[in-house]
mmCIF file of C-alpha atoms and ligand atoms in Angstrom:
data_model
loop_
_atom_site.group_PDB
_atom_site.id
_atom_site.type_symbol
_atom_site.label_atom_id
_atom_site.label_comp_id
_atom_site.label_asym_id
_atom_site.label_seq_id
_atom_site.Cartn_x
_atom_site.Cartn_y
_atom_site.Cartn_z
ATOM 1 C CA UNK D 1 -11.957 -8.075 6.789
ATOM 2 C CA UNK D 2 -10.350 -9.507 9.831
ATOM 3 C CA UNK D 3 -12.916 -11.430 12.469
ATOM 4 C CA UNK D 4 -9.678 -12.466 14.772
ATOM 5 C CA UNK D 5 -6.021 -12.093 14.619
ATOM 6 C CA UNK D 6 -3.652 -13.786 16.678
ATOM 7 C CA UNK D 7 0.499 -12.465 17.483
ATOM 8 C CA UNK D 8 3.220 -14.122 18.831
ATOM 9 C CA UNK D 9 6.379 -12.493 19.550
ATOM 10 C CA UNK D 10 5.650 -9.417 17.448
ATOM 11 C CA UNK D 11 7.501 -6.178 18.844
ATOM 12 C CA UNK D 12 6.749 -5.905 22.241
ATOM 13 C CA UNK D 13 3.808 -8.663 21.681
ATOM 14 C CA UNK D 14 4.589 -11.408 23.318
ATOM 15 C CA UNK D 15 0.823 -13.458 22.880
ATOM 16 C CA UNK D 16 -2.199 -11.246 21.431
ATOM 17 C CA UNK D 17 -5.500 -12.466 20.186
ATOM 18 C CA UNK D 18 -7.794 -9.518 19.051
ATOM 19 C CA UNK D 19 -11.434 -9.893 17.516
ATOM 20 C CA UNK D 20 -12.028 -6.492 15.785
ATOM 21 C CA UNK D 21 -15.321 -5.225 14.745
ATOM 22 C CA UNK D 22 -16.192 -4.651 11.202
ATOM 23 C CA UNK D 23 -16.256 -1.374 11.963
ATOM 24 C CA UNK D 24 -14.495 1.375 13.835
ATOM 25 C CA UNK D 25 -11.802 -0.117 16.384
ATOM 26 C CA UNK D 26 -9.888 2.127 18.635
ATOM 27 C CA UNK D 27 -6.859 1.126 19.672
ATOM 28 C CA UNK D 28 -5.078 3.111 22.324
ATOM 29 C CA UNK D 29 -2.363 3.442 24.936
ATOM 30 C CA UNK D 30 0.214 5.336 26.225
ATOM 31 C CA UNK D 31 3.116 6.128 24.216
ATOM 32 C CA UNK D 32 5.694 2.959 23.457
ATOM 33 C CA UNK D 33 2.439 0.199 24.429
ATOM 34 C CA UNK D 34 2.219 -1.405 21.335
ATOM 35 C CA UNK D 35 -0.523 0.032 19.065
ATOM 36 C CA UNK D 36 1.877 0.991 16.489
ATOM 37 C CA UNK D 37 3.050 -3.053 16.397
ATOM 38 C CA UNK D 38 -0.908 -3.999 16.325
ATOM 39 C CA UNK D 39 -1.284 -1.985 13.050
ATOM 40 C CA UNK D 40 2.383 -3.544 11.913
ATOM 41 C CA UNK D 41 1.422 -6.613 12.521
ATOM 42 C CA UNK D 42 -1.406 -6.256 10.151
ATOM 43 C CA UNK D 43 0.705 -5.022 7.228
ATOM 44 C CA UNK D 44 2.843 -7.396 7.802
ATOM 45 C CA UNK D 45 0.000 -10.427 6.830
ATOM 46 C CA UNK D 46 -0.685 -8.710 4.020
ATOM 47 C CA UNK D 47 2.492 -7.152 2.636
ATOM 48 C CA UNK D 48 5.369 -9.386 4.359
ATOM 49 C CA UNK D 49 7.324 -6.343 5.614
ATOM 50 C CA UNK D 50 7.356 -3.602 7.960
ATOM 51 C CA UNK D 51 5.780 0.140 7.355
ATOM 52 C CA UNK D 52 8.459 1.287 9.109
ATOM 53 C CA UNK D 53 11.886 -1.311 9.439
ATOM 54 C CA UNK D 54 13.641 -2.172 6.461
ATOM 55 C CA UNK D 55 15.017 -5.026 8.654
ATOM 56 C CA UNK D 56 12.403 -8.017 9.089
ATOM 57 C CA UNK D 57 14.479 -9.025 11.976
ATOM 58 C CA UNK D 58 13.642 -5.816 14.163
ATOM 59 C CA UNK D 59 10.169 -6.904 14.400
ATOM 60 C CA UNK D 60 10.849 -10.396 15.924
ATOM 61 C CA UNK D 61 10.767 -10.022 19.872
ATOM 62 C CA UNK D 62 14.544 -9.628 21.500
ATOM 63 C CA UNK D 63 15.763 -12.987 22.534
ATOM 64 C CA UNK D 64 13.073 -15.084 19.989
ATOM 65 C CA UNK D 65 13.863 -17.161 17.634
ATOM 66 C CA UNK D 66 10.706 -16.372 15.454
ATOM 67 C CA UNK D 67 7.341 -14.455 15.140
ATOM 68 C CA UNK D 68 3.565 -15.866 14.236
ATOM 69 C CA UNK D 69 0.870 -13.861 12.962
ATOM 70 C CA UNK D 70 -2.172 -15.609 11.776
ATOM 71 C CA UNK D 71 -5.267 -14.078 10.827
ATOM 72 C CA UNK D 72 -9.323 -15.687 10.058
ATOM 73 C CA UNK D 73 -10.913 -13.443 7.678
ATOM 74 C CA UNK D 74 -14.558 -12.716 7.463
ATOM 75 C CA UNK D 75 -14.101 -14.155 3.573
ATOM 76 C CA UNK D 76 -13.638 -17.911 5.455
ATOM 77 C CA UNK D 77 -9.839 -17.104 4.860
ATOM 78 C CA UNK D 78 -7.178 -18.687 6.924
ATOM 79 C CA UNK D 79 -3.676 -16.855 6.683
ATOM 80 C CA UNK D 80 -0.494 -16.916 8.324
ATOM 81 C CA UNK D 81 3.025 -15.537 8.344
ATOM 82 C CA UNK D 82 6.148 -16.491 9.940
ATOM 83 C CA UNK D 83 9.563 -15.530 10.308
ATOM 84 C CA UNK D 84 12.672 -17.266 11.645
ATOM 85 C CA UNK D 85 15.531 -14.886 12.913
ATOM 86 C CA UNK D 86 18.061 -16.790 10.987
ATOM 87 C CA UNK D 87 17.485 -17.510 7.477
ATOM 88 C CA UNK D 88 15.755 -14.888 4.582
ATOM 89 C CA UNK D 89 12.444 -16.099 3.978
ATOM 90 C CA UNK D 90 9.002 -16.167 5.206
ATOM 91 C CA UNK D 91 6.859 -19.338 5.971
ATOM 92 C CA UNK D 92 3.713 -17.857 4.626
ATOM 93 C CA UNK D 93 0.208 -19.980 4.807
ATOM 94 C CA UNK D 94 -3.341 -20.095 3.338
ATOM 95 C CA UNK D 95 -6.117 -22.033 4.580
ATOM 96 C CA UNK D 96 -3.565 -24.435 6.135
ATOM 97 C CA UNK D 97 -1.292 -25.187 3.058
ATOM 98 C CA UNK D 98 2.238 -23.635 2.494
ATOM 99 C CA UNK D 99 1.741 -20.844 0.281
ATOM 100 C CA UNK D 100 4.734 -19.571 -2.172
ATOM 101 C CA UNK D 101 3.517 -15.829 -2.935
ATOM 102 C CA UNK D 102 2.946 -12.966 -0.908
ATOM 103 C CA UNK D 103 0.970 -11.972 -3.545
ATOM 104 C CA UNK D 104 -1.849 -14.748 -2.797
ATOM 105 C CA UNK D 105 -2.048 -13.262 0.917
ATOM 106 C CA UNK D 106 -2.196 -9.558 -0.191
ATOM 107 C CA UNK D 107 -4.950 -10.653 -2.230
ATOM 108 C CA UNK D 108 -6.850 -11.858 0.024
ATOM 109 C CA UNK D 109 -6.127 -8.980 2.329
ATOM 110 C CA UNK D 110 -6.281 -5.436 0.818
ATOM 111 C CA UNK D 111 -4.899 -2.529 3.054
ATOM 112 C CA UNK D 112 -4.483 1.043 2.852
ATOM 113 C CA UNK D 113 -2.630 2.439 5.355
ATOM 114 C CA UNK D 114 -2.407 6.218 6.479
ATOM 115 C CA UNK D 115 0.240 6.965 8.416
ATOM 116 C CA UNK D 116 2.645 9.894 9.507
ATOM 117 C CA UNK D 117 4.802 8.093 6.949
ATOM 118 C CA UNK D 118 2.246 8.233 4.147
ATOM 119 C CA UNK D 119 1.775 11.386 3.837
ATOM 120 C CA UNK D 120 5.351 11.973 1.836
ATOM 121 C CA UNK D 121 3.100 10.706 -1.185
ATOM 122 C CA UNK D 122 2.942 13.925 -2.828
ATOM 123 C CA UNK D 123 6.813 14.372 -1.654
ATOM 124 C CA UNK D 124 8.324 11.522 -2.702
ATOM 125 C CA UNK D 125 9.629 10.475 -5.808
ATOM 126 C CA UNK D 126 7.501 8.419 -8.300
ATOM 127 C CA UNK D 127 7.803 4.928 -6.863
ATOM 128 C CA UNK D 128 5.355 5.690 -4.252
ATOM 129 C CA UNK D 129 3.096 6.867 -6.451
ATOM 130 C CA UNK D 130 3.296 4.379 -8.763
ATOM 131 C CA UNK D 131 2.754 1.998 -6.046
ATOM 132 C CA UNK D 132 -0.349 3.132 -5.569
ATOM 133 C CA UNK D 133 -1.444 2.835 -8.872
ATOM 134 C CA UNK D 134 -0.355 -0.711 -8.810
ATOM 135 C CA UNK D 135 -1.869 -1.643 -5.801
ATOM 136 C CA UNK D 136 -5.746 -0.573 -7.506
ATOM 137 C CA UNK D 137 -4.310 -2.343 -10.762
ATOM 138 C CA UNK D 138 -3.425 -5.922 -8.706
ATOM 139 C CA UNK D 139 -6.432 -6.052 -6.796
ATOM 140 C CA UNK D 140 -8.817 -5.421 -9.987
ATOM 141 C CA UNK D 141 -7.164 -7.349 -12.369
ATOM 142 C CA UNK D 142 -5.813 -11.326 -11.077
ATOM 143 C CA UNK D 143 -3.450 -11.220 -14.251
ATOM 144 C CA UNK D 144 -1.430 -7.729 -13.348
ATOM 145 C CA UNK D 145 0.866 -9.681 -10.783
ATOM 146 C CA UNK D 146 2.341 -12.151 -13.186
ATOM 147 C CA UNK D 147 2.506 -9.537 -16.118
ATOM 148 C CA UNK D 148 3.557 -6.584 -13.817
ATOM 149 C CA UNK D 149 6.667 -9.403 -12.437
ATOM 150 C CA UNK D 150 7.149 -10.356 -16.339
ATOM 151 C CA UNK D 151 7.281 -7.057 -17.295
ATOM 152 C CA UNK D 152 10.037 -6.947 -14.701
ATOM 153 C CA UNK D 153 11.904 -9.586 -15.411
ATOM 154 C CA UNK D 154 12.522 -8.305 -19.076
ATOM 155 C CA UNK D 155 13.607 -4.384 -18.365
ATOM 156 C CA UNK D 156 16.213 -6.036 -15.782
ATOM 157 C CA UNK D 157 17.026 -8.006 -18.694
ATOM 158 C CA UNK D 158 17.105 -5.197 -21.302
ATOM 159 C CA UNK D 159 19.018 -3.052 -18.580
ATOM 160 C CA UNK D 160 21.549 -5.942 -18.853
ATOM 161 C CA UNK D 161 21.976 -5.753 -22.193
ATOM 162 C CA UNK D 162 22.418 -2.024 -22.313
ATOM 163 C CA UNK D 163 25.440 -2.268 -19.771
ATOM 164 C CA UNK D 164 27.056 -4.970 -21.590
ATOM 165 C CA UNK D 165 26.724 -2.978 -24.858
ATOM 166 C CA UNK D 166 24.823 -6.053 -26.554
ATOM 167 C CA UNK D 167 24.487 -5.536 -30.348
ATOM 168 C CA UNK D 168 21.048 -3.711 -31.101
ATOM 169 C CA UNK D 169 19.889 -6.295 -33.068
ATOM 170 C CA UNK D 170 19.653 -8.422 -29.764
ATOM 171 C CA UNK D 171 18.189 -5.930 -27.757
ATOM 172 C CA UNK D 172 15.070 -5.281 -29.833
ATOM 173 C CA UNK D 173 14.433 -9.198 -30.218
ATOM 174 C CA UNK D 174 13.318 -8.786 -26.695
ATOM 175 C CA UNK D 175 12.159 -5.415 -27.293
ATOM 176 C CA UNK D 176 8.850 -6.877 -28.609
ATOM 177 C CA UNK D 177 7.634 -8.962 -25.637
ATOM 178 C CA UNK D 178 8.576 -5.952 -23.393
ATOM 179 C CA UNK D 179 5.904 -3.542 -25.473
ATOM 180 C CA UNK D 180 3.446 -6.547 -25.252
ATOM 181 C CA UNK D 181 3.548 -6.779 -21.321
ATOM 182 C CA UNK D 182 3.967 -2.855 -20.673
ATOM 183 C CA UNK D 183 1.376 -2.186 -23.227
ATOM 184 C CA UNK D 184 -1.036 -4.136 -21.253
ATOM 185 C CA UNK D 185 0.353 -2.940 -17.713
ATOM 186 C CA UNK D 186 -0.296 0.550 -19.401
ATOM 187 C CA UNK D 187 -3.726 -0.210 -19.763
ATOM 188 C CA UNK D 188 -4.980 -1.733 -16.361
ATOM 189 C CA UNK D 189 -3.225 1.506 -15.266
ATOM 190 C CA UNK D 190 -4.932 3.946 -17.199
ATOM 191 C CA UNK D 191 -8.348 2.391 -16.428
ATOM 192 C CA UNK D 192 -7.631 2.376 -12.351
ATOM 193 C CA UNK D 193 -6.669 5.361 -12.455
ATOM 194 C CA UNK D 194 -9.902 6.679 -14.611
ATOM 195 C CA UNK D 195 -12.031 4.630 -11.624
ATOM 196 C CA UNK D 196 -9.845 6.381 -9.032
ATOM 197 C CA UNK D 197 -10.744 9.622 -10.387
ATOM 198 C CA UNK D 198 -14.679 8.801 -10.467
ATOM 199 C CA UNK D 199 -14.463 7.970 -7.099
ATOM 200 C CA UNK D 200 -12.166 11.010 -5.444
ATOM 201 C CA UNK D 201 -14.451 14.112 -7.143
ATOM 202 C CA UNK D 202 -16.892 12.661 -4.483
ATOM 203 C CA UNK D 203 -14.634 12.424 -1.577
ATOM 204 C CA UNK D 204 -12.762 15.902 -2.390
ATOM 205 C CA UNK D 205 -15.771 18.062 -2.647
ATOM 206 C CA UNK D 206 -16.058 16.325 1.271
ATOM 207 C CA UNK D 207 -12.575 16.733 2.101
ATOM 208 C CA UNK D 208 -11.386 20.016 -0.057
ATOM 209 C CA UNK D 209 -14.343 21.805 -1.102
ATOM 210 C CA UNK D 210 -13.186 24.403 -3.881
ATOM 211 C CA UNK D 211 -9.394 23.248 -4.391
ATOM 212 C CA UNK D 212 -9.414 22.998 -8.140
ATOM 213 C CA UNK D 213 -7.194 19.265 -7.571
ATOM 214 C CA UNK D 214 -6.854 17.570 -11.099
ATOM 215 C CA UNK D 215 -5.351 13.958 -11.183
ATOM 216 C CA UNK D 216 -4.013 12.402 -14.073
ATOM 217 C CA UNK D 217 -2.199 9.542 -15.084
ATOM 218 C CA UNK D 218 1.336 9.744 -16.914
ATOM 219 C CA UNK D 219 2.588 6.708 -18.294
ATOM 220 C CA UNK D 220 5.952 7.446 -18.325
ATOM 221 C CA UNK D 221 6.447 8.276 -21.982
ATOM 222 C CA UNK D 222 5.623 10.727 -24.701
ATOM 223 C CA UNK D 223 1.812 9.842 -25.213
ATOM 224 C CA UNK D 224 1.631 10.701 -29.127
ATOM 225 C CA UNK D 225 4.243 8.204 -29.303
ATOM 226 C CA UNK D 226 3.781 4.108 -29.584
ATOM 227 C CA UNK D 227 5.354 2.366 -26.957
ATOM 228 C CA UNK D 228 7.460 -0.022 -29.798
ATOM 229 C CA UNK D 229 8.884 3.354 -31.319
ATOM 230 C CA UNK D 230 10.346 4.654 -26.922
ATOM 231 C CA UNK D 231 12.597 1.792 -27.256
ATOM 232 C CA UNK D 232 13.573 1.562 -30.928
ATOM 233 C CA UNK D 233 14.343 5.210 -30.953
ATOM 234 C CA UNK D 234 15.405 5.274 -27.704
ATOM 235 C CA UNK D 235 18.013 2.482 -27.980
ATOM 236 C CA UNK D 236 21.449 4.555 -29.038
ATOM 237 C CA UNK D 237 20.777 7.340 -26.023
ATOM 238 C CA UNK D 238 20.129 3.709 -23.976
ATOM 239 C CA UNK D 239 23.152 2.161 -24.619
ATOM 240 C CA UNK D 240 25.222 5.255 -23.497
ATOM 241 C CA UNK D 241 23.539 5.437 -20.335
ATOM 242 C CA UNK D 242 23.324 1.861 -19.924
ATOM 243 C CA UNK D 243 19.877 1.815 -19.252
ATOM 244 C CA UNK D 244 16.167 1.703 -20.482
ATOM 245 C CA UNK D 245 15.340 5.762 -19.913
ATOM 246 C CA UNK D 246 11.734 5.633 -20.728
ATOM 247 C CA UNK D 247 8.751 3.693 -20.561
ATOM 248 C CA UNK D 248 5.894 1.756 -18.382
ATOM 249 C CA UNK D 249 8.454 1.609 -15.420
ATOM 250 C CA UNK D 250 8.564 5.753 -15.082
ATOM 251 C CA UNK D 251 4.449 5.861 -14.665
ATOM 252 C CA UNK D 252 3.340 8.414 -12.129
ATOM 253 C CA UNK D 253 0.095 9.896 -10.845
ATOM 254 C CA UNK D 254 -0.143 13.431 -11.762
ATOM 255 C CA UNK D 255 -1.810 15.382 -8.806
ATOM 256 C CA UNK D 256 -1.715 19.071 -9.339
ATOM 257 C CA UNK D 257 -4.309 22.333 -8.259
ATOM 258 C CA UNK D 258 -4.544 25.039 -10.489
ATOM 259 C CA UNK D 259 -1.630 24.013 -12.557
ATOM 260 C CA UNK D 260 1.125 23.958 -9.650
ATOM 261 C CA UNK D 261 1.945 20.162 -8.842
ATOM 262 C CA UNK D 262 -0.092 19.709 -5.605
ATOM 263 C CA UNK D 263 2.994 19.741 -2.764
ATOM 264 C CA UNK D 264 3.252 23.550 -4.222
ATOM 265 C CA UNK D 265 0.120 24.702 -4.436
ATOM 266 C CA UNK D 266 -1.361 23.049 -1.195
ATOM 267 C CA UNK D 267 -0.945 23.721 2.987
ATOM 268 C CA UNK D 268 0.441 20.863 4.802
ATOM 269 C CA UNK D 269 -3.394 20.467 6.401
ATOM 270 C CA UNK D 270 -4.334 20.318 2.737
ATOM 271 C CA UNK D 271 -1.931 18.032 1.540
ATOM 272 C CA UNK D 272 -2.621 15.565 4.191
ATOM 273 C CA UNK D 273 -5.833 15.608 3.450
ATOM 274 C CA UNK D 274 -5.545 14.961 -0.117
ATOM 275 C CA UNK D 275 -3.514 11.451 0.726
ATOM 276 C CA UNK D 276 -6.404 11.154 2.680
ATOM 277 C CA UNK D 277 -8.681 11.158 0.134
ATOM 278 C CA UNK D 278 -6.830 9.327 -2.075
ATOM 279 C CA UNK D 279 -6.656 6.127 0.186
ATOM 280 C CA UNK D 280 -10.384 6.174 0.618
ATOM 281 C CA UNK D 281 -11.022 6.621 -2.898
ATOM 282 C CA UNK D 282 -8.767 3.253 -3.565
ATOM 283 C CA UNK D 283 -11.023 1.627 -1.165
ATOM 284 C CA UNK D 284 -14.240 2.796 -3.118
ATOM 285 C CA UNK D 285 -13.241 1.658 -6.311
ATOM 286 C CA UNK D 286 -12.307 -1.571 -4.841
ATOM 287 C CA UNK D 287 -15.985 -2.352 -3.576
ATOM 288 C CA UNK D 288 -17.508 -0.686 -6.271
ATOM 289 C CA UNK D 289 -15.531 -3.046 -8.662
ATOM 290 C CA UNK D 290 -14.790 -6.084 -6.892
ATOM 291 C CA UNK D 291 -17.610 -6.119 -3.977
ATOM 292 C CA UNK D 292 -14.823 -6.440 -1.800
ATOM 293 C CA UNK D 293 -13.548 -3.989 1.035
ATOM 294 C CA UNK D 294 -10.521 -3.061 2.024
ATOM 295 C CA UNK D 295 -9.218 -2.421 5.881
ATOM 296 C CA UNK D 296 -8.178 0.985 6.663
ATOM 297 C CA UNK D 297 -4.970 1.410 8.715
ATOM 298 C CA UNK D 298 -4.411 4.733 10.675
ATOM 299 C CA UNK D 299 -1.356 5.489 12.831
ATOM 300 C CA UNK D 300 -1.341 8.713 15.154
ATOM 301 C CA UNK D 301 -4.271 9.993 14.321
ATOM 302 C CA UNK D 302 -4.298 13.149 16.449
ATOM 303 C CA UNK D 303 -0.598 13.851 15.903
ATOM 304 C CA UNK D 304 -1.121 14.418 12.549
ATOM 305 C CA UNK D 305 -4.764 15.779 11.951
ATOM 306 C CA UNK D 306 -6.504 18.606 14.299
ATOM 307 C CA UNK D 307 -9.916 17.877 15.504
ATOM 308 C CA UNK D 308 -12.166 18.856 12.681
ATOM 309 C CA UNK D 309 -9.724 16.906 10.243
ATOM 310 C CA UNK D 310 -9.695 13.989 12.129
ATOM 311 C CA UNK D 311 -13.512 14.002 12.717
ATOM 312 C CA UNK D 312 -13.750 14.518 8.733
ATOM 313 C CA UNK D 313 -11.721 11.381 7.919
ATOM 314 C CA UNK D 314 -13.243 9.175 10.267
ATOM 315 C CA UNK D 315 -16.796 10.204 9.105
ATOM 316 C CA UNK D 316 -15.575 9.388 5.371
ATOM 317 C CA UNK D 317 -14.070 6.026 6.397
ATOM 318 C CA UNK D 318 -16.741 5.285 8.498
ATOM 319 C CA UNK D 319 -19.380 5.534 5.295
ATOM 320 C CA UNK D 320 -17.139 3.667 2.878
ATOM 321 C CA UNK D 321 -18.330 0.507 5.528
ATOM 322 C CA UNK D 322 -15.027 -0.710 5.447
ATOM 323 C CA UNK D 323 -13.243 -2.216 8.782
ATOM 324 C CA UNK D 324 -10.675 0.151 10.141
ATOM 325 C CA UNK D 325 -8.219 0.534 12.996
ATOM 326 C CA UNK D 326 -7.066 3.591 14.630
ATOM 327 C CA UNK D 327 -4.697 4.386 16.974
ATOM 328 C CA UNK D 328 -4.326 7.387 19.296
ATOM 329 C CA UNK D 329 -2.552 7.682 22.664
ATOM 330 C CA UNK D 330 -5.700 9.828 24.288
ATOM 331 C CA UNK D 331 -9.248 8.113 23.911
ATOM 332 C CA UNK D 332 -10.436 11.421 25.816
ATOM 333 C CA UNK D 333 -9.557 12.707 22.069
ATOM 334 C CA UNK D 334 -11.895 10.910 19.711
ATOM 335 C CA UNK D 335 -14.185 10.204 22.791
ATOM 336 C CA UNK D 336 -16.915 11.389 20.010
ATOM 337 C CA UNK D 337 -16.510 9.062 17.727
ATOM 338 C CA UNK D 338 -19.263 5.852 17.827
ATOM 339 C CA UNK D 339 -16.388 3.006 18.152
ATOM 340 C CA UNK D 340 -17.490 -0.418 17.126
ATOM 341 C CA UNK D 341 -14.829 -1.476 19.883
ATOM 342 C CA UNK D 342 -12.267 -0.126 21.534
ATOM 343 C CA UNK D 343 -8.679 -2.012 22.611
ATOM 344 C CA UNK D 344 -6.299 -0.739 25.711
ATOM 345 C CA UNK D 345 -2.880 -1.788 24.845
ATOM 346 C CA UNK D 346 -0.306 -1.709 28.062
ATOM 347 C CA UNK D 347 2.722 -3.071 27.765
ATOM 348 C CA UNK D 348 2.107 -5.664 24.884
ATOM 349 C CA UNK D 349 -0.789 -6.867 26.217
ATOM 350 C CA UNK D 350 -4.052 -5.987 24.399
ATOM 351 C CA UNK D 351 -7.543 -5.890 26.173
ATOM 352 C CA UNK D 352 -10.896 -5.018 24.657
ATOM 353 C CA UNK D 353 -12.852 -2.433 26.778
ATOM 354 C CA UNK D 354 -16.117 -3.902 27.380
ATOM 355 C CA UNK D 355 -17.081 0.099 28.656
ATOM 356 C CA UNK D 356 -18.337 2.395 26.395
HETATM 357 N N1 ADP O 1 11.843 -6.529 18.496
HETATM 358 C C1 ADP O 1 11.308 -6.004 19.613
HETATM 359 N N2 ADP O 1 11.164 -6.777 20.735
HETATM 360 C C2 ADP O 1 10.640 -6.261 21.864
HETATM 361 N N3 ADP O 1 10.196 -4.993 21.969
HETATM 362 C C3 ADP O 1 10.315 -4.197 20.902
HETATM 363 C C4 ADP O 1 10.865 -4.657 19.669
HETATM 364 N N4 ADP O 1 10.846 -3.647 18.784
HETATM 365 C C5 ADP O 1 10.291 -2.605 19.420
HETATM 366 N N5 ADP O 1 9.982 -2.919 20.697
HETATM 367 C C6 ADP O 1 9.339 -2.078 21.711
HETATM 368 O O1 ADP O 1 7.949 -2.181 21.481
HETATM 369 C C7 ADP O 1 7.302 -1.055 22.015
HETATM 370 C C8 ADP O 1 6.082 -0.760 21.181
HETATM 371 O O2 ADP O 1 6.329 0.142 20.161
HETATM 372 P P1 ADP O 1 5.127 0.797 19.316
HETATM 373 O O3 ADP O 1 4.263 -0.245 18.765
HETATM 374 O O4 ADP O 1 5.783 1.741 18.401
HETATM 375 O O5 ADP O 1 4.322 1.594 20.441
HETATM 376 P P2 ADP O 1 3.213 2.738 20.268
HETATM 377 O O6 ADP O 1 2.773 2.783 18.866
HETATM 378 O O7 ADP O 1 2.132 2.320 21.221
HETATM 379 O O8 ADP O 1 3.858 4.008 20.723
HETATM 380 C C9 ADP O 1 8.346 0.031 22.131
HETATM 381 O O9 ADP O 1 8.510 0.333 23.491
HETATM 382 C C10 ADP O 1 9.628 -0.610 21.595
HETATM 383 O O10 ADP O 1 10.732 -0.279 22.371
HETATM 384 MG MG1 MG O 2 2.899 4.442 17.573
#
């Protein structure tokens, strides 16, 4: 949870200091104030990139060399994050020493954000999905980074091989580590995503009462068949295509209602709801698991849920206790929700409203 967070140069941010509640915060303004870069800044702590830029630079104020975020958390957790113009990487800090991972800050931060953007989960191809998976996986399990980046490092290898037509005697030598570490990332995935669907039977019979949804977990190969025996088998039709076809790195998160994957058989209202649920449910696993809670990100609110919806959410997120942040152009609009606090942002400047 955040107790203060300080920006510099962010967006249209020039200096910013905000101390949210550990509850509900509001943040709201007219269109083009800044509330967007609020919420972007917080991402960016955790995750060291934009939601929405593939460019790190865009987010550095026009005419700066360099922006500053820097964050106390509620755990006694100091972070920071910087970024030069010129040059590629981040200076990234914890608790006052240099820090070499982003990893070690998104662990200390977890975030779920629900955005107009995140609702192409169901659309999108399987990365996004798989993603998600991950992100329950990493913050459950301390190991899953370094075997997940492992795991990595050898199918880029393997993939290597394939296009440079390596004799198959090489390939499987490394064959075996690779079914060691995806074996294993198979595993923490498989038992997330059992926790994950504990957890969302509650918060769909709250969100889509009667919507047969059924969620399952595919690990990106034939299941009757042994990891060891995808690649061995799989090696001549590999070295063709010059590259690994199946296995751990094809994983997905099934989500389908009444046997129709669930972008068919779903409205959009539906649909959006669903992602919904699904982000909450990542956060209830996390504090049922780990005692730990994760901060809720929401961008747009009212353009993207009607009243009712929006009211919904907001009473789910609200129970989970986690801190969250919304943003919404019209106060007048949520004016019955019971904010914790409530920020104006005009301009890049940020203000708490001591009014309620
Ligand atoms: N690098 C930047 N430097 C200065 N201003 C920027 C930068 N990038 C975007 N902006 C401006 O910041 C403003 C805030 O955008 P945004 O956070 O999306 O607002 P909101 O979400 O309140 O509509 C926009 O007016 C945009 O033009
Ligand atoms: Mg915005």
């Amino acid at each position: 949870m955040i107790e203060t967070l300080q920006l510099a140069n962010f967006r249209n941010i020039q200096a910013g200091r905000v101390s949210p509640a550990a509850g509900l915060n509001l943040i709201y303004g007219a269109n083009g104030s800044g509330k967007t870069s609020v919420l972007e800044a917080i991402w960016f702590l955790s995750v060291g990139r934009s939601f929405r830029s593939h460019l790190t630079q865009r987010v550095i104020q026009h005419q700066q060399p360099h922006f500053t975020l820097f964050s106390q958390l509620s755990s006694g957790d100091r972070i920071g994050i910087q970024r030069e113009r010129s040059g590629d990487h981040h200076q990234l800090r914890v608790n006052g020493e240099p820090a070499k991972r982003l990893a070690e800050l998104a662990a200390l931060l977890p975030l779920q954000l629900i955005s107009p953007e995140s609702f192409s989960l169901l659309l999108d191809g399987p990365q996004a999905r798989r993603e998600f998976i991950d992100w329950g996986a990493f913050h459950s399990d301390p190991q899953f980074m370094l075997v997940w980046s492992r795991f990595r490092r050898l199918l880029k290898q393997r993939n290597q091989l394939l296009r440079q037509q390596a004799p198959a005697r090489q390939i499987s030598i490394w064959d075996q580590q690779l079914v060691q570490y995806g074996q294993w990332l198979t595993d923490a995935r498989k038992r997330w995503v059992n926790s994950l669907n504990e957890a969302l039977e509650g918060i769909i019979n709250q969100f889509l009462p009667d919507v047969p949804i059924r969620v399952s977990f595919s690990q990106g190969w034939d299941s009757k068949t042994e990891l060891q025996q995808v690649y061995s088998a799989g090696l001549q039709r590999d070295l063709q295509l010059g590259y690994t076809v199946s296995g751990p790195h094809k994983a997905d998160l099934r989500l389908r209602v009444d046997n129709l994957p669930a972008q068919d058989g779903l409205s959009r209202g539906q649909q959006k709801l669903l992602v919904c649920a699904l982000k909450i449910a990542q956060g209830l696993v996390l504090s049922q698991q780990q005692q730990r809670q994760c901060v809720f990100l929401v961008d747009d609110l009212a353009s993207e849920l009607d009243q009712q919806r929006r009211t919904l959410l907001l009473e789910q997120l609200q129970q989970t206790g986690s801190q969250v942040f919304v943003t919404a152009i019209e106060p007048e609009q949520l004016a019955m929700i019971p904010w914790d606090k409530r920020f104006h942002v005009e301009q890049g400047r940020i203000t708490e409203q001591q009014d309620k």
